[in-house]
Amino acid sequence: MPLNKTHKPKPTVETVLQQAAQLTYAEREELLLALKALLEAIDDEKDVAPSTTTSPHCGSRGGSRIEWKKINGYGPYPYLRFRSGGKYRSYYLKDLAFAVNSRDGDGS
């Protein structure tokens, strides 16, 4: 019997902007920094040569990267890591984990 999965609509730029408009100015600045770091980390991953390991690579540019961590033997879980204003920032990229796990499960 198939699992009953709720359909989660894919976010669009418009829906993200609508949500961002509800943030404080400081939160919008942090969002902007995180988006720039995400772009840099994803671009850096594309530059990494393919590997035979099962977990994806992290970026190596130093400014930002996607780090894949195992937690209590489970995972790997992707985290966006970067420094901004002297502070270390880390965000769990939940949908990236699901995309990679479903891709790996399909054998594609």
JSON list of C-alpha atoms in Angstrom, two decimals:
[
{"chain": "A", "resi": 1, "resn": "MET", "atom": "CA", "xyz": [0.00, 0.00, 0.00]},
{"chain": "A", "resi": 2, "resn": "PRO", "atom": "CA", "xyz": [1.54, 3.37, -0.99]},
{"chain": "A", "resi": 3, "resn": "LEU", "atom": "CA", "xyz": [2.41, 5.85, 1.72]},
{"chain": "A", "resi": 4, "resn": "ASN", "atom": "CA", "xyz": [0.10, 8.83, 1.95]},
{"chain": "A", "resi": 5, "resn": "LYS", "atom": "CA", "xyz": [2.41, 11.76, 1.19]},
{"chain": "A", "resi": 6, "resn": "THR", "atom": "CA", "xyz": [1.08, 15.28, 1.34]},
{"chain": "A", "resi": 7, "resn": "HIS", "atom": "CA", "xyz": [1.88, 17.30, -1.75]},
{"chain": "A", "resi": 8, "resn": "LYS", "atom": "CA", "xyz": [4.18, 20.16, -0.81]},
{"chain": "A", "resi": 9, "resn": "PRO", "atom": "CA", "xyz": [4.14, 22.88, -3.47]},
{"chain": "A", "resi": 10, "resn": "LYS", "atom": "CA", "xyz": [7.54, 23.83, -4.83]},
{"chain": "A", "resi": 11, "resn": "PRO", "atom": "CA", "xyz": [8.53, 27.30, -3.61]},
{"chain": "A", "resi": 12, "resn": "THR", "atom": "CA", "xyz": [8.80, 30.04, -6.19]},
{"chain": "A", "resi": 13, "resn": "VAL", "atom": "CA", "xyz": [10.74, 33.29, -6.09]},
{"chain": "A", "resi": 14, "resn": "GLU", "atom": "CA", "xyz": [7.43, 35.08, -5.55]},
{"chain": "A", "resi": 15, "resn": "THR", "atom": "CA", "xyz": [6.42, 32.96, -2.53]},
{"chain": "A", "resi": 16, "resn": "VAL", "atom": "CA", "xyz": [9.90, 33.27, -1.02]},
{"chain": "A", "resi": 17, "resn": "LEU", "atom": "CA", "xyz": [9.80, 37.06, -1.46]},
{"chain": "A", "resi": 18, "resn": "GLN", "atom": "CA", "xyz": [6.34, 37.22, 0.14]},
{"chain": "A", "resi": 19, "resn": "GLN", "atom": "CA", "xyz": [7.70, 35.37, 3.16]},
{"chain": "A", "resi": 20, "resn": "ALA", "atom": "CA", "xyz": [10.88, 37.47, 3.21]},
{"chain": "A", "resi": 21, "resn": "ALA", "atom": "CA", "xyz": [8.77, 40.64, 3.34]},
{"chain": "A", "resi": 22, "resn": "GLN", "atom": "CA", "xyz": [7.50, 39.49, 6.75]},
{"chain": "A", "resi": 23, "resn": "LEU", "atom": "CA", "xyz": [11.04, 39.30, 8.19]},
{"chain": "A", "resi": 24, "resn": "THR", "atom": "CA", "xyz": [12.77, 42.08, 10.09]},
{"chain": "A", "resi": 25, "resn": "TYR", "atom": "CA", "xyz": [15.43, 44.11, 8.30]},
{"chain": "A", "resi": 26, "resn": "ALA", "atom": "CA", "xyz": [18.21, 42.20, 10.13]},
{"chain": "A", "resi": 27, "resn": "GLU", "atom": "CA", "xyz": [16.62, 38.86, 9.16]},
{"chain": "A", "resi": 28, "resn": "ARG", "atom": "CA", "xyz": [16.39, 39.95, 5.50]},
{"chain": "A", "resi": 29, "resn": "GLU", "atom": "CA", "xyz": [20.09, 40.89, 5.58]},
{"chain": "A", "resi": 30, "resn": "GLU", "atom": "CA", "xyz": [20.92, 37.46, 7.02]},
{"chain": "A", "resi": 31, "resn": "LEU", "atom": "CA", "xyz": [18.75, 35.80, 4.35]},
{"chain": "A", "resi": 32, "resn": "LEU", "atom": "CA", "xyz": [20.63, 37.70, 1.64]},
{"chain": "A", "resi": 33, "resn": "LEU", "atom": "CA", "xyz": [23.99, 36.57, 3.04]},
{"chain": "A", "resi": 34, "resn": "ALA", "atom": "CA", "xyz": [22.76, 32.97, 3.28]},
{"chain": "A", "resi": 35, "resn": "LEU", "atom": "CA", "xyz": [21.49, 33.01, -0.32]},
{"chain": "A", "resi": 36, "resn": "LYS", "atom": "CA", "xyz": [24.81, 34.37, -1.57]},
{"chain": "A", "resi": 37, "resn": "ALA", "atom": "CA", "xyz": [26.65, 31.67, 0.39]},
{"chain": "A", "resi": 38, "resn": "LEU", "atom": "CA", "xyz": [24.33, 28.99, -1.02]},
{"chain": "A", "resi": 39, "resn": "LEU", "atom": "CA", "xyz": [24.97, 30.16, -4.59]},
{"chain": "A", "resi": 40, "resn": "GLU", "atom": "CA", "xyz": [28.73, 30.11, -3.97]},
{"chain": "A", "resi": 41, "resn": "ALA", "atom": "CA", "xyz": [28.63, 26.67, -2.35]},
{"chain": "A", "resi": 42, "resn": "ILE", "atom": "CA", "xyz": [26.49, 25.11, -5.10]},
{"chain": "A", "resi": 43, "resn": "ASP", "atom": "CA", "xyz": [28.68, 26.68, -7.80]},
{"chain": "A", "resi": 44, "resn": "ASP", "atom": "CA", "xyz": [31.76, 25.33, -6.03]},
{"chain": "A", "resi": 45, "resn": "GLU", "atom": "CA", "xyz": [30.27, 21.81, -5.86]},
{"chain": "A", "resi": 46, "resn": "LYS", "atom": "CA", "xyz": [29.85, 21.81, -9.64]},
{"chain": "A", "resi": 47, "resn": "ASP", "atom": "CA", "xyz": [33.60, 22.45, -9.99]},
{"chain": "A", "resi": 48, "resn": "VAL", "atom": "CA", "xyz": [34.52, 19.37, -7.91]},
{"chain": "A", "resi": 49, "resn": "ALA", "atom": "CA", "xyz": [35.49, 16.25, -9.85]},
{"chain": "A", "resi": 50, "resn": "PRO", "atom": "CA", "xyz": [33.20, 13.21, -9.47]},
{"chain": "A", "resi": 51, "resn": "SER", "atom": "CA", "xyz": [34.14, 10.73, -6.76]},
{"chain": "A", "resi": 52, "resn": "THR", "atom": "CA", "xyz": [33.38, 7.12, -5.92]},
{"chain": "A", "resi": 53, "resn": "THR", "atom": "CA", "xyz": [32.36, 8.02, -2.35]},
{"chain": "A", "resi": 54, "resn": "THR", "atom": "CA", "xyz": [28.67, 7.88, -1.47]},
{"chain": "A", "resi": 55, "resn": "SER", "atom": "CA", "xyz": [28.43, 11.29, 0.18]},
{"chain": "A", "resi": 56, "resn": "PRO", "atom": "CA", "xyz": [28.56, 14.50, -1.88]},
{"chain": "A", "resi": 57, "resn": "HIS", "atom": "CA", "xyz": [31.53, 16.85, -1.69]},
{"chain": "A", "resi": 58, "resn": "CYS", "atom": "CA", "xyz": [31.76, 20.07, 0.27]},
{"chain": "A", "resi": 59, "resn": "GLY", "atom": "CA", "xyz": [32.75, 23.34, -1.30]},
{"chain": "A", "resi": 60, "resn": "SER", "atom": "CA", "xyz": [36.37, 24.35, -0.83]},
{"chain": "A", "resi": 61, "resn": "ARG", "atom": "CA", "xyz": [36.33, 28.06, -1.56]},
{"chain": "A", "resi": 62, "resn": "GLY", "atom": "CA", "xyz": [36.68, 28.81, 2.12]},
{"chain": "A", "resi": 63, "resn": "GLY", "atom": "CA", "xyz": [33.90, 31.41, 2.24]},
{"chain": "A", "resi": 64, "resn": "SER", "atom": "CA", "xyz": [31.00, 28.99, 2.13]},
{"chain": "A", "resi": 65, "resn": "ARG", "atom": "CA", "xyz": [30.42, 25.32, 1.60]},
{"chain": "A", "resi": 66, "resn": "ILE", "atom": "CA", "xyz": [27.87, 22.57, 1.90]},
{"chain": "A", "resi": 67, "resn": "GLU", "atom": "CA", "xyz": [29.01, 20.12, 4.55]},
{"chain": "A", "resi": 68, "resn": "TRP", "atom": "CA", "xyz": [27.48, 16.65, 4.71]},
{"chain": "A", "resi": 69, "resn": "LYS", "atom": "CA", "xyz": [27.38, 15.34, 8.29]},
{"chain": "A", "resi": 70, "resn": "LYS", "atom": "CA", "xyz": [26.41, 12.01, 9.76]},
{"chain": "A", "resi": 71, "resn": "ILE", "atom": "CA", "xyz": [24.59, 12.36, 13.06]},
{"chain": "A", "resi": 72, "resn": "ASN", "atom": "CA", "xyz": [24.31, 9.35, 15.37]},
{"chain": "A", "resi": 73, "resn": "GLY", "atom": "CA", "xyz": [25.02, 7.06, 12.43]},
{"chain": "A", "resi": 74, "resn": "TYR", "atom": "CA", "xyz": [22.26, 8.57, 10.26]},
{"chain": "A", "resi": 75, "resn": "GLY", "atom": "CA", "xyz": [22.63, 10.79, 7.27]},
{"chain": "A", "resi": 76, "resn": "PRO", "atom": "CA", "xyz": [24.48, 12.34, 5.64]},
{"chain": "A", "resi": 77, "resn": "TYR", "atom": "CA", "xyz": [22.67, 15.61, 6.26]},
{"chain": "A", "resi": 78, "resn": "PRO", "atom": "CA", "xyz": [23.61, 18.75, 4.27]},
{"chain": "A", "resi": 79, "resn": "TYR", "atom": "CA", "xyz": [24.41, 21.98, 6.11]},
{"chain": "A", "resi": 80, "resn": "LEU", "atom": "CA", "xyz": [25.23, 25.31, 4.50]},
{"chain": "A", "resi": 81, "resn": "ARG", "atom": "CA", "xyz": [28.25, 26.70, 6.42]},
{"chain": "A", "resi": 82, "resn": "PHE", "atom": "CA", "xyz": [29.69, 30.20, 6.08]},
{"chain": "A", "resi": 83, "resn": "ARG", "atom": "CA", "xyz": [31.09, 33.13, 8.04]},
{"chain": "A", "resi": 84, "resn": "SER", "atom": "CA", "xyz": [29.50, 36.53, 8.06]},
{"chain": "A", "resi": 85, "resn": "GLY", "atom": "CA", "xyz": [30.44, 39.52, 10.16]},
{"chain": "A", "resi": 86, "resn": "GLY", "atom": "CA", "xyz": [32.76, 37.37, 12.25]},
{"chain": "A", "resi": 87, "resn": "LYS", "atom": "CA", "xyz": [29.94, 34.93, 13.06]},
{"chain": "A", "resi": 88, "resn": "TYR", "atom": "CA", "xyz": [29.84, 31.30, 11.96]},
{"chain": "A", "resi": 89, "resn": "ARG", "atom": "CA", "xyz": [26.49, 30.46, 10.35]},
{"chain": "A", "resi": 90, "resn": "SER", "atom": "CA", "xyz": [25.03, 27.03, 9.72]},
{"chain": "A", "resi": 91, "resn": "TYR", "atom": "CA", "xyz": [21.70, 26.10, 8.11]},
{"chain": "A", "resi": 92, "resn": "TYR", "atom": "CA", "xyz": [20.27, 22.62, 7.54]},
{"chain": "A", "resi": 93, "resn": "LEU", "atom": "CA", "xyz": [19.28, 22.18, 3.89]},
{"chain": "A", "resi": 94, "resn": "LYS", "atom": "CA", "xyz": [16.41, 19.74, 4.38]},
{"chain": "A", "resi": 95, "resn": "ASP", "atom": "CA", "xyz": [15.12, 19.68, 0.80]},
{"chain": "A", "resi": 96, "resn": "LEU", "atom": "CA", "xyz": [18.62, 19.12, -0.60]},
{"chain": "A", "resi": 97, "resn": "ALA", "atom": "CA", "xyz": [18.93, 16.01, 1.58]},
{"chain": "A", "resi": 98, "resn": "PHE", "atom": "CA", "xyz": [15.61, 14.67, 0.28]},
{"chain": "A", "resi": 99, "resn": "ALA", "atom": "CA", "xyz": [16.56, 15.41, -3.34]},
{"chain": "A", "resi": 100, "resn": "VAL", "atom": "CA", "xyz": [19.91, 13.63, -3.05]},
{"chain": "A", "resi": 101, "resn": "ASN", "atom": "CA", "xyz": [18.46, 10.66, -1.15]},
{"chain": "A", "resi": 102, "resn": "SER", "atom": "CA", "xyz": [15.63, 10.18, -3.64]},
{"chain": "A", "resi": 103, "resn": "ARG", "atom": "CA", "xyz": [18.06, 10.52, -6.58]},
{"chain": "A", "resi": 104, "resn": "ASP", "atom": "CA", "xyz": [20.42, 7.94, -5.04]},
{"chain": "A", "resi": 105, "resn": "GLY", "atom": "CA", "xyz": [17.51, 5.60, -4.29]},
{"chain": "A", "resi": 106, "resn": "ASP", "atom": "CA", "xyz": [16.34, 5.67, -7.93]},
{"chain": "A", "resi": 107, "resn": "GLY", "atom": "CA", "xyz": [19.73, 4.60, -9.18]},
{"chain": "A", "resi": 108, "resn": "SER", "atom": "CA", "xyz": [19.85, 7.67, -11.47]}
]
